[in-house]
Amino acid sequence: MATPTPEPARQVHPVDEIPPVHKLAAFALQHVLAMYAGAVAVPLIVGSAMKLSPADMAYLITADLLVCGIATLIQCVGFWRFGVRLPIMQGCTFAAVSPMVLIGTGGGGLPAIYGSVIVAGLAIMLLAPVFGKLLRFFPPLVTGTVILIIGLSLLPVAGNWAAGGAGSADFGEPKNLALAAFVLAVVLGVQRFAPAFLSRIAVLIGIAVGLAVAVPFGFTDFGGVGDAHWLGISTPFHFGAPAFEASAIASMLVVALVTMTETTGDFIAVGEMTDRRIEPRTLADGLRADGLSTVLGGVFNTFPYTAYAQNVGLVGMTRVRSRWVVAAAGGILVVLGLLPKLGAVVAAIPAPVLGGAGLVMFGTVAASGLRTLAQVDFKGNDNLTVVAVSVAVGMLPVGVPAVYEKFPDWFQTVMNSGISAGCLTAIALNLLFNHRASKGGSEVGGAETGGSEVGGAEADGSQAPGIPAQGGSAAPEADGLAGGRGEDAVEKSREEAV
């Protein structure tokens, strides 16, 4: 009697792997340090603009960290139809800063901000399935361009950190840049020469070594640690019941569309890095989690939430793809939100230390975009124009921050974000050049686009996203080419496809 052969063990995808506890903790702490400065920046900016007391500012920061952690857990672990279930860190979006400052200082105060944030979160949850169906408009030509813009738009953030932090009294001092360069050298040295595990926490080691060097040279001050409370609990509607003002809600709905666009780009970038491609359903689940987190932000005295591009670069650099690592980072943020004294310790890390590490992380995001664009065919088509103009439009507000200051507020909200501006441009130009009638009246999508497959494949190497071609009235033949071109054209295109 033959013995049945045992079934092979089901292989776990790297995204679903759970590392050993010691590695899990180290990788998670690395993610927290990478996003901490950005996470607390939004409540600091909004609170300062509204001239809140130091106690209220501290409350905003602890509430933000708490909801950051909860939002990250929802996104990484997920439940029902909430959560993209990828290594995605969540944090307050900078796209909402200007509208919130205008709402808060215009007489509405924090209650008007939180009312508009709650409505925006509900709108994101309702629009998530619709946005999920738009994934077909993100072929490699568009996704690679968006990922490249994300990385390039983050580099000025790392540059400001390296120089000492925007607005600091010693901004640009050589000692700040020297410390950032030292941290960068440590990160690169660990990644090149250390064993595999240590190379994957190169950023954490670089920050730790940089902090150790910074303390004796007077770069940091731990005086705030003694002033911080040991325990801080965020209660719903601490600053009063939310107020629902039409103008505030309208501006925050524009922010919601911008953050959904940015988050889609971040999801696609992480999907590329982790070899788990985003599908329409998973995109909708991730955006729905964004909406839920934003509603929680309005309830627990904080702001709209989105995926943090800083940590996208860390995933690509370390090649640690486990979503449980980022979920553990979310748990650390929850603890920091409940224990303000620990948060004060993390906040004492000097900006140049973060800048040295940020240069590597954010550059990795841009390099990942170039890797995606390497899959695109640039011969005999206009794809190079699509990338060139999209990157130019995306980088314009980064290089010239005041370029749109004479435009209406809603326009500034959309276009002042280089990521959303570049993303919208890439989508529009891809539709213009790769889904239109050619100059001779034949349809793009066949062999004439140069290097693309017969049967409707696009010049960017991706399948046609179901948009009907506009040139020619003849029905498509069996091979996907429009009728009426003649046998010679059909035979030629078949040879090119082979």
PDB file of C-alpha atoms in Angstrom, residues 28-29 32 36 61-73 229-234 327-346:
ATOM      1  CA  ALA A  28       9.920  48.622  14.125  1.00  0.00           C
ATOM      2  CA  LEU A  29      11.907  51.199  16.107  1.00  0.00           C
ATOM      3  CA  VAL A  32       9.289  55.042  14.198  1.00  0.00           C
ATOM      4  CA  TYR A  36       8.639  60.741  14.107  1.00  0.00           C
ATOM      5  CA  ILE A  61       1.284  65.834  19.937  1.00  0.00           C
ATOM      6  CA  THR A  62       0.378  62.929  22.234  1.00  0.00           C
ATOM      7  CA  ALA A  63      -3.048  62.617  20.588  1.00  0.00           C
ATOM      8  CA  ASP A  64      -1.372  62.589  17.178  1.00  0.00           C
ATOM      9  CA  LEU A  65       1.083  59.842  18.140  1.00  0.00           C
ATOM     10  CA  LEU A  66      -1.711  57.722  19.621  1.00  0.00           C
ATOM     11  CA  VAL A  67      -3.898  57.925  16.514  1.00  0.00           C
ATOM     12  CA  CYS A  68      -0.830  57.470  14.252  1.00  0.00           C
ATOM     13  CA  GLY A  69      -0.259  54.131  15.965  1.00  0.00           C
ATOM     14  CA  ILE A  70      -3.904  53.071  15.747  1.00  0.00           C
ATOM     15  CA  ALA A  71      -4.087  54.108  12.069  1.00  0.00           C
ATOM     16  CA  THR A  72      -0.922  52.138  11.274  1.00  0.00           C
ATOM     17  CA  LEU A  73      -2.308  49.027  12.986  1.00  0.00           C
ATOM     18  CA  HIS A 229       4.307  63.852  32.030  1.00  0.00           C
ATOM     19  CA  TRP A 230       4.576  60.117  32.508  1.00  0.00           C
ATOM     20  CA  LEU A 231       1.013  59.400  31.414  1.00  0.00           C
ATOM     21  CA  GLY A 232      -1.220  61.129  28.891  1.00  0.00           C
ATOM     22  CA  ILE A 233      -4.701  59.996  27.850  1.00  0.00           C
ATOM     23  CA  SER A 234      -6.457  61.522  24.850  1.00  0.00           C
ATOM     24  CA  ALA A 327       2.388  46.993  12.799  1.00  0.00           C
ATOM     25  CA  ALA A 328       4.845  46.717  15.694  1.00  0.00           C
ATOM     26  CA  ALA A 329       5.966  50.270  14.901  1.00  0.00           C
ATOM     27  CA  GLY A 330       2.317  51.286  15.221  1.00  0.00           C
ATOM     28  CA  GLY A 331       2.260  49.666  18.650  1.00  0.00           C
ATOM     29  CA  ILE A 332       5.325  51.695  19.659  1.00  0.00           C
ATOM     30  CA  LEU A 333       3.568  54.885  18.551  1.00  0.00           C
ATOM     31  CA  VAL A 334       0.552  54.008  20.699  1.00  0.00           C
ATOM     32  CA  VAL A 335       2.874  53.612  23.706  1.00  0.00           C
ATOM     33  CA  LEU A 336       4.584  56.935  22.920  1.00  0.00           C
ATOM     34  CA  GLY A 337       1.163  58.567  22.728  1.00  0.00           C
ATOM     35  CA  LEU A 338       0.242  57.218  26.156  1.00  0.00           C
ATOM     36  CA  LEU A 339       3.662  57.964  27.723  1.00  0.00           C
ATOM     37  CA  PRO A 340       4.666  61.531  26.794  1.00  0.00           C
ATOM     38  CA  LYS A 341       8.008  61.221  28.597  1.00  0.00           C
ATOM     39  CA  LEU A 342       9.178  58.554  26.138  1.00  0.00           C
ATOM     40  CA  GLY A 343       7.969  60.721  23.286  1.00  0.00           C
ATOM     41  CA  ALA A 344      10.104  63.568  24.598  1.00  0.00           C
ATOM     42  CA  VAL A 345      13.187  61.324  24.479  1.00  0.00           C
ATOM     43  CA  VAL A 346      12.587  60.541  20.807  1.00  0.00           C
TER      44      VAL A 346
END
